[in-house]
mmCIF file of C-alpha atoms in Angstrom:
data_model
loop_
_atom_site.group_PDB
_atom_site.id
_atom_site.type_symbol
_atom_site.label_atom_id
_atom_site.label_comp_id
_atom_site.label_asym_id
_atom_site.label_seq_id
_atom_site.Cartn_x
_atom_site.Cartn_y
_atom_site.Cartn_z
ATOM 1 C CA MET A 1 -6.619 -5.750 18.770
ATOM 2 C CA GLU A 2 -8.467 -2.486 19.360
ATOM 3 C CA TYR A 3 -8.688 -0.057 16.455
ATOM 4 C CA LYS A 4 -8.937 3.648 17.147
ATOM 5 C CA THR A 5 -10.784 6.290 15.204
ATOM 6 C CA TYR A 6 -9.390 9.651 14.233
ATOM 7 C CA SER A 7 -11.561 11.131 16.989
ATOM 8 C CA ASP A 8 -9.822 8.900 19.570
ATOM 9 C CA ILE A 9 -6.368 9.945 18.419
ATOM 10 C CA LYS A 10 -7.213 13.630 18.033
ATOM 11 C CA GLY A 11 -8.732 13.649 21.527
ATOM 12 C CA GLU A 12 -5.586 12.087 22.983
ATOM 13 C CA VAL A 13 -3.413 14.793 21.412
ATOM 14 C CA GLN A 14 -5.744 17.598 22.488
ATOM 15 C CA ARG A 15 -5.889 16.366 26.077
ATOM 16 C CA ALA A 16 -2.125 15.873 26.292
ATOM 17 C CA LEU A 17 -1.420 19.398 24.997
ATOM 18 C CA ASP A 18 -4.484 21.073 26.569
ATOM 19 C CA LEU A 19 -5.822 22.126 23.176
ATOM 20 C CA GLN A 20 -9.528 21.488 23.721
ATOM 21 C CA ALA A 21 -10.425 25.119 24.273
ATOM 22 C CA GLU A 22 -7.953 26.854 21.954
ATOM 23 C CA SER A 23 -8.258 27.696 18.284
ATOM 24 C CA PHE A 24 -4.632 28.472 17.406
ATOM 25 C CA ILE A 25 -4.287 24.957 15.962
ATOM 26 C CA THR A 26 -7.348 24.339 13.816
ATOM 27 C CA ASP A 27 -9.221 21.092 13.166
ATOM 28 C CA PRO A 28 -8.042 20.977 9.505
ATOM 29 C CA GLU A 29 -4.450 21.319 10.719
ATOM 30 C CA LEU A 30 -4.834 18.460 13.188
ATOM 31 C CA LEU A 31 -6.332 16.332 10.430
ATOM 32 C CA GLU A 32 -3.359 17.123 8.191
ATOM 33 C CA TYR A 33 -0.925 16.256 10.988
ATOM 34 C CA CYS A 34 -2.634 12.896 11.474
ATOM 35 C CA ASN A 35 -2.550 11.990 7.778
ATOM 36 C CA ASN A 36 1.089 13.086 7.540
ATOM 37 C CA ALA A 37 1.842 10.808 10.489
ATOM 38 C CA ILE A 38 0.036 7.927 8.783
ATOM 39 C CA ASN A 39 1.994 8.560 5.565
ATOM 40 C CA THR A 40 5.276 8.542 7.480
ATOM 41 C CA ALA A 41 4.428 5.319 9.318
ATOM 42 C CA GLU A 42 3.241 3.770 6.052
ATOM 43 C CA SER A 43 6.588 4.542 4.382
ATOM 44 C CA GLU A 44 8.480 2.897 7.238
ATOM 45 C CA ILE A 45 6.222 -0.157 7.087
ATOM 46 C CA HIS A 46 6.563 -0.620 3.339
ATOM 47 C CA GLY A 47 10.325 -0.192 3.597
ATOM 48 C CA ILE A 48 10.745 -2.901 6.246
ATOM 49 C CA TYR A 49 7.829 -5.356 6.216
ATOM 50 C CA GLU A 50 5.616 -4.866 3.177
ATOM 51 C CA ASP A 51 3.277 -7.753 3.939
ATOM 52 C CA TYR A 52 1.876 -5.812 6.896
ATOM 53 C CA PHE A 53 -0.483 -4.361 4.275
ATOM 54 C CA LEU A 54 -0.991 -7.563 2.248
ATOM 55 C CA LYS A 55 -4.509 -7.865 0.855
ATOM 56 C CA SER A 56 -6.316 -9.864 -1.834
ATOM 57 C CA SER A 57 -9.265 -9.376 -4.138
ATOM 58 C CA THR A 58 -10.587 -10.959 -7.336
ATOM 59 C CA ILE A 59 -10.724 -9.866 -10.959
ATOM 60 C CA ASP A 60 -13.475 -10.842 -13.389
ATOM 61 C CA LEU A 61 -12.360 -11.810 -16.895
ATOM 62 C CA THR A 62 -14.153 -10.760 -20.062
ATOM 63 C CA SER A 63 -13.541 -12.566 -23.350
ATOM 64 C CA GLY A 64 -11.314 -10.523 -25.676
ATOM 65 C CA GLU A 65 -10.370 -7.963 -23.015
ATOM 66 C CA LYS A 66 -6.658 -7.194 -22.477
ATOM 67 C CA HIS A 67 -6.691 -4.480 -19.807
ATOM 68 C CA TYR A 68 -7.873 -4.841 -16.221
ATOM 69 C CA SER A 69 -8.027 -2.301 -13.418
ATOM 70 C CA LEU A 70 -5.795 -2.545 -10.393
ATOM 71 C CA PRO A 71 -7.485 -2.367 -6.960
ATOM 72 C CA SER A 72 -8.251 1.229 -6.034
ATOM 73 C CA ASP A 73 -6.318 0.978 -2.742
ATOM 74 C CA ILE A 74 -3.122 -0.594 -4.167
ATOM 75 C CA PHE A 75 0.166 0.948 -3.012
ATOM 76 C CA ALA A 76 2.570 1.904 -5.832
ATOM 77 C CA ASN A 77 1.228 -0.862 -8.136
ATOM 78 C CA LYS A 78 2.733 -3.465 -5.789
ATOM 79 C CA ILE A 79 1.358 -6.835 -6.903
ATOM 80 C CA ARG A 80 2.673 -9.725 -4.809
ATOM 81 C CA ASP A 81 1.049 -12.388 -6.971
ATOM 82 C CA LEU A 82 -1.735 -13.112 -9.437
ATOM 83 C CA VAL A 83 -3.296 -16.581 -9.194
ATOM 84 C CA TYR A 84 -5.631 -18.094 -11.777
ATOM 85 C CA ASN A 85 -8.199 -20.530 -10.408
ATOM 86 C CA ASP A 86 -11.254 -21.609 -12.408
ATOM 87 C CA GLY A 87 -11.987 -24.573 -10.149
ATOM 88 C CA SER A 88 -10.009 -27.086 -12.183
ATOM 89 C CA THR A 89 -6.834 -25.250 -13.236
ATOM 90 C CA ILE A 90 -4.703 -23.298 -10.763
ATOM 91 C CA TYR A 91 -1.449 -21.492 -11.507
ATOM 92 C CA SER A 92 0.497 -18.335 -10.749
ATOM 93 C CA VAL A 93 0.177 -15.705 -13.484
ATOM 94 C CA LYS A 94 3.748 -14.566 -14.078
ATOM 95 C CA ARG A 95 4.882 -11.028 -14.800
ATOM 96 C CA LEU A 96 6.496 -10.694 -18.243
ATOM 97 C CA THR A 97 9.882 -9.077 -17.732
ATOM 98 C CA SER A 98 11.874 -9.759 -20.881
ATOM 99 C CA ILE A 99 12.794 -6.962 -23.273
ATOM 100 C CA ASP A 100 10.670 -8.566 -26.002
ATOM 101 C CA LYS A 101 7.525 -8.840 -23.850
ATOM 102 C CA PHE A 102 5.605 -6.578 -26.234
ATOM 103 C CA GLU A 103 6.313 -8.883 -29.174
ATOM 104 C CA GLN A 104 5.426 -11.864 -26.990
ATOM 105 C CA ALA A 105 2.109 -10.259 -26.106
ATOM 106 C CA GLU A 106 1.200 -9.736 -29.763
ATOM 107 C CA ASN A 107 2.208 -13.285 -30.687
ATOM 108 C CA TYR A 108 0.198 -14.799 -27.836
ATOM 109 C CA ASP A 109 -2.860 -12.690 -28.697
ATOM 110 C CA ILE A 110 -2.826 -13.900 -32.309
ATOM 111 C CA TYR A 111 -1.223 -17.344 -32.346
ATOM 112 C CA ASP A 112 -1.724 -18.831 -28.875
ATOM 113 C CA PRO A 113 -4.876 -17.262 -27.357
ATOM 114 C CA ASP A 114 -5.463 -20.239 -25.057
ATOM 115 C CA ALA A 115 -2.001 -20.142 -23.420
ATOM 116 C CA TYR A 116 -1.594 -19.745 -19.657
ATOM 117 C CA TYR A 117 -1.891 -16.067 -18.799
ATOM 118 C CA SER A 118 0.970 -13.749 -17.943
ATOM 119 C CA TYR A 119 0.907 -9.984 -17.464
ATOM 120 C CA PHE A 120 2.707 -6.672 -17.258
ATOM 121 C CA ILE A 121 1.624 -3.196 -16.124
ATOM 122 C CA VAL A 122 0.755 -0.435 -18.579
ATOM 123 C CA ASN A 123 -0.187 3.198 -18.090
ATOM 124 C CA ARG A 124 -2.126 4.425 -21.120
ATOM 125 C CA GLY A 125 -2.686 7.909 -19.756
ATOM 126 C CA SER A 126 -6.006 9.474 -20.623
ATOM 127 C CA ALA A 127 -7.233 6.225 -22.198
ATOM 128 C CA ASP A 128 -7.519 4.843 -18.639
ATOM 129 C CA ASN A 129 -8.053 8.133 -16.777
ATOM 130 C CA PHE A 130 -4.308 8.068 -16.066
ATOM 131 C CA LYS A 131 -4.600 4.902 -13.967
ATOM 132 C CA PRO A 132 -2.187 1.998 -14.518
ATOM 133 C CA LYS A 133 -3.749 -1.301 -15.562
ATOM 134 C CA ILE A 134 -2.866 -4.957 -15.856
ATOM 135 C CA ARG A 135 -2.154 -5.965 -19.464
ATOM 136 C CA LEU A 136 -3.187 -9.621 -19.569
ATOM 137 C CA VAL A 137 -1.244 -11.797 -22.040
ATOM 138 C CA PRO A 138 -2.871 -13.194 -24.057
ATOM 139 C CA ALA A 139 -6.146 -11.271 -24.013
ATOM 140 C CA SER A 140 -8.773 -13.158 -22.043
ATOM 141 C CA SER A 141 -10.247 -16.108 -23.899
ATOM 142 C CA GLU A 142 -13.144 -16.453 -21.466
ATOM 143 C CA THR A 143 -15.789 -14.595 -19.531
ATOM 144 C CA LYS A 144 -15.623 -15.753 -15.929
ATOM 145 C CA ALA A 145 -16.170 -14.028 -12.598
ATOM 146 C CA GLY A 146 -13.497 -13.980 -9.922
ATOM 147 C CA VAL A 147 -11.060 -16.409 -11.565
ATOM 148 C CA LEU A 148 -8.053 -14.127 -11.089
ATOM 149 C CA LYS A 149 -7.047 -13.558 -7.475
ATOM 150 C CA ILE A 150 -4.702 -10.629 -6.927
ATOM 151 C CA PHE A 151 -2.510 -10.405 -3.839
ATOM 152 C CA TYR A 152 -1.249 -6.866 -3.395
ATOM 153 C CA LEU A 153 0.021 -4.283 -0.953
ATOM 154 C CA ARG A 154 -2.607 -1.729 -0.017
ATOM 155 C CA ASN A 155 -2.387 1.831 1.185
ATOM 156 C CA ALA A 156 -2.867 2.638 4.846
ATOM 157 C CA ASN A 157 -6.284 4.134 5.515
ATOM 158 C CA LYS A 158 -6.255 7.935 5.497
ATOM 159 C CA VAL A 159 -8.747 9.842 7.632
ATOM 160 C CA ALA A 160 -11.183 12.604 6.783
ATOM 161 C CA LEU A 161 -13.945 12.191 9.396
ATOM 162 C CA ASP A 162 -13.854 11.724 13.163
ATOM 163 C CA THR A 163 -15.305 8.239 12.700
ATOM 164 C CA ASP A 164 -12.616 7.088 10.222
ATOM 165 C CA VAL A 165 -10.415 4.273 11.536
ATOM 166 C CA VAL A 166 -6.632 4.519 11.689
ATOM 167 C CA ASP A 167 -5.669 0.987 10.717
ATOM 168 C CA ILE A 168 -2.103 0.653 11.990
ATOM 169 C CA PRO A 169 -2.909 -0.150 15.641
ATOM 170 C CA GLU A 170 0.599 -1.213 16.667
ATOM 171 C CA PHE A 171 1.883 2.295 16.008
ATOM 172 C CA TYR A 172 -0.742 4.645 17.447
ATOM 173 C CA SER A 173 1.838 6.059 19.864
ATOM 174 C CA PHE A 174 4.019 7.105 16.911
ATOM 175 C CA ILE A 175 1.078 8.872 15.260
ATOM 176 C CA VAL A 176 0.158 10.686 18.481
ATOM 177 C CA GLN A 177 3.732 11.785 19.100
ATOM 178 C CA PHE A 178 4.119 12.918 15.483
ATOM 179 C CA MET A 179 1.021 15.091 15.857
ATOM 180 C CA LYS A 180 2.328 16.532 19.139
ATOM 181 C CA VAL A 181 5.596 17.526 17.459
ATOM 182 C CA GLU A 182 3.721 19.282 14.646
ATOM 183 C CA CYS A 183 1.634 21.177 17.201
ATOM 184 C CA TYR A 184 4.751 22.202 19.113
ATOM 185 C CA LYS A 185 6.362 23.391 15.881
ATOM 186 C CA LYS A 186 3.462 25.729 15.163
ATOM 187 C CA GLU A 187 3.344 27.010 18.733
ATOM 188 C CA GLY A 188 7.106 27.508 18.962
ATOM 189 C CA HIS A 189 6.923 25.463 22.146
ATOM 190 C CA PRO A 190 10.066 25.313 24.358
ATOM 191 C CA ASN A 191 9.666 21.526 24.704
ATOM 192 C CA LEU A 192 9.882 20.914 20.941
ATOM 193 C CA GLY A 193 13.341 19.355 21.219
ATOM 194 C CA LEU A 194 12.202 16.887 23.885
ATOM 195 C CA ALA A 195 9.124 16.038 21.842
ATOM 196 C CA MET A 196 11.249 15.369 18.755
ATOM 197 C CA ASN A 197 13.509 13.071 20.787
ATOM 198 C CA SER A 198 10.428 11.165 21.955
ATOM 199 C CA LEU A 199 9.256 10.901 18.350
ATOM 200 C CA GLU A 200 12.560 9.364 17.297
ATOM 201 C CA ARG A 201 12.254 6.819 20.114
ATOM 202 C CA GLU A 202 8.782 5.935 18.877
ATOM 203 C CA ARG A 203 10.137 5.629 15.329
ATOM 204 C CA ARG A 204 12.921 3.298 16.491
ATOM 205 C CA MET A 205 10.437 1.128 18.409
ATOM 206 C CA MET A 206 8.250 0.983 15.293
ATOM 207 C CA ILE A 207 11.204 -0.101 13.158
ATOM 208 C CA ASP A 208 12.258 -2.724 15.721
ATOM 209 C CA THR A 209 8.699 -4.061 15.907
ATOM 210 C CA LEU A 210 8.443 -4.301 12.134
ATOM 211 C CA SER A 211 11.815 -6.011 11.855
ATOM 212 C CA ASN A 212 10.544 -8.820 14.093
ATOM 213 C CA MET A 213 7.016 -9.065 12.730
ATOM 214 C CA VAL A 214 7.486 -11.844 10.145
ATOM 215 C CA PRO A 215 4.824 -14.362 11.276
ATOM 216 C CA ASP A 216 6.624 -17.615 10.434
ATOM 217 C CA GLY A 217 9.745 -16.784 12.412
ATOM 218 C CA GLU A 218 11.868 -15.984 9.376
ATOM 219 C CA ASN A 219 14.025 -12.929 9.973
ATOM 220 C CA GLN A 220 15.116 -12.346 6.404
ATOM 221 C CA MET A 221 13.089 -9.904 4.315
ATOM 222 C CA GLU A 222 12.107 -10.658 0.743
ATOM 223 C CA MET A 223 13.883 -8.393 -1.699
ATOM 224 C CA ASP A 224 11.726 -6.258 -3.987
ATOM 225 C CA LEU A 225 13.235 -7.043 -7.384
ATOM 226 C CA THR A 226 10.566 -5.291 -9.444
ATOM 227 C CA PHE A 227 12.950 -2.561 -10.604
ATOM 228 C CA TYR A 228 15.510 -5.095 -11.787
ATOM 229 C CA GLU A 229 12.869 -7.228 -13.482
ATOM 230 C CA GLU A 230 11.622 -4.232 -15.441
ATOM 231 C CA MET A 231 15.178 -3.602 -16.717
ATOM 232 C CA HIS A 232 15.218 -6.933 -18.591
#
């Protein structure tokens, strides 16, 4: 599948609206329109088929350490799974959800430091530069590289330079049409209504595509129960 750069998409919008030689709509405005379009498409994708943005990376463990950084491109702290694999032992690291998880964490740290790991998310504010972290339970009993594999939902790539890639190739037409609508809004263009209707058609096609994108043929979406888990 061909990936387009911001330059490709911007050029398509400029050619369609004959904007190449005008300065009424500035380059920073076009860039903002593109990123707003990406944000809108990203919200639709996460609301319908989250695994479109599924990614994995590894976490190195350090003996005695409790707190581990989340990937920098994670979307809304959405961890799909943590898997421990040291070459001989493999298991899923479960999220602690019970109301007494804090007591459990202290007990494991002191009385059962070699137990299978579990985790929950903490946000210690300025202690972590206001970035949420994984609180491993118990604290790591080993120093090993790459033994925790994190599967998570990433953010869509935002653009800043002409060479930056827009990484949702199935929905380029939505992004282009979104940008056209924003240009028409600024210009007060008489075809704004028609452009907005076209945008809604593109949005509906995007939603229909996402609804049928589950690769194994299943047509039932997994429910995100994180909110309910955190209530227990």
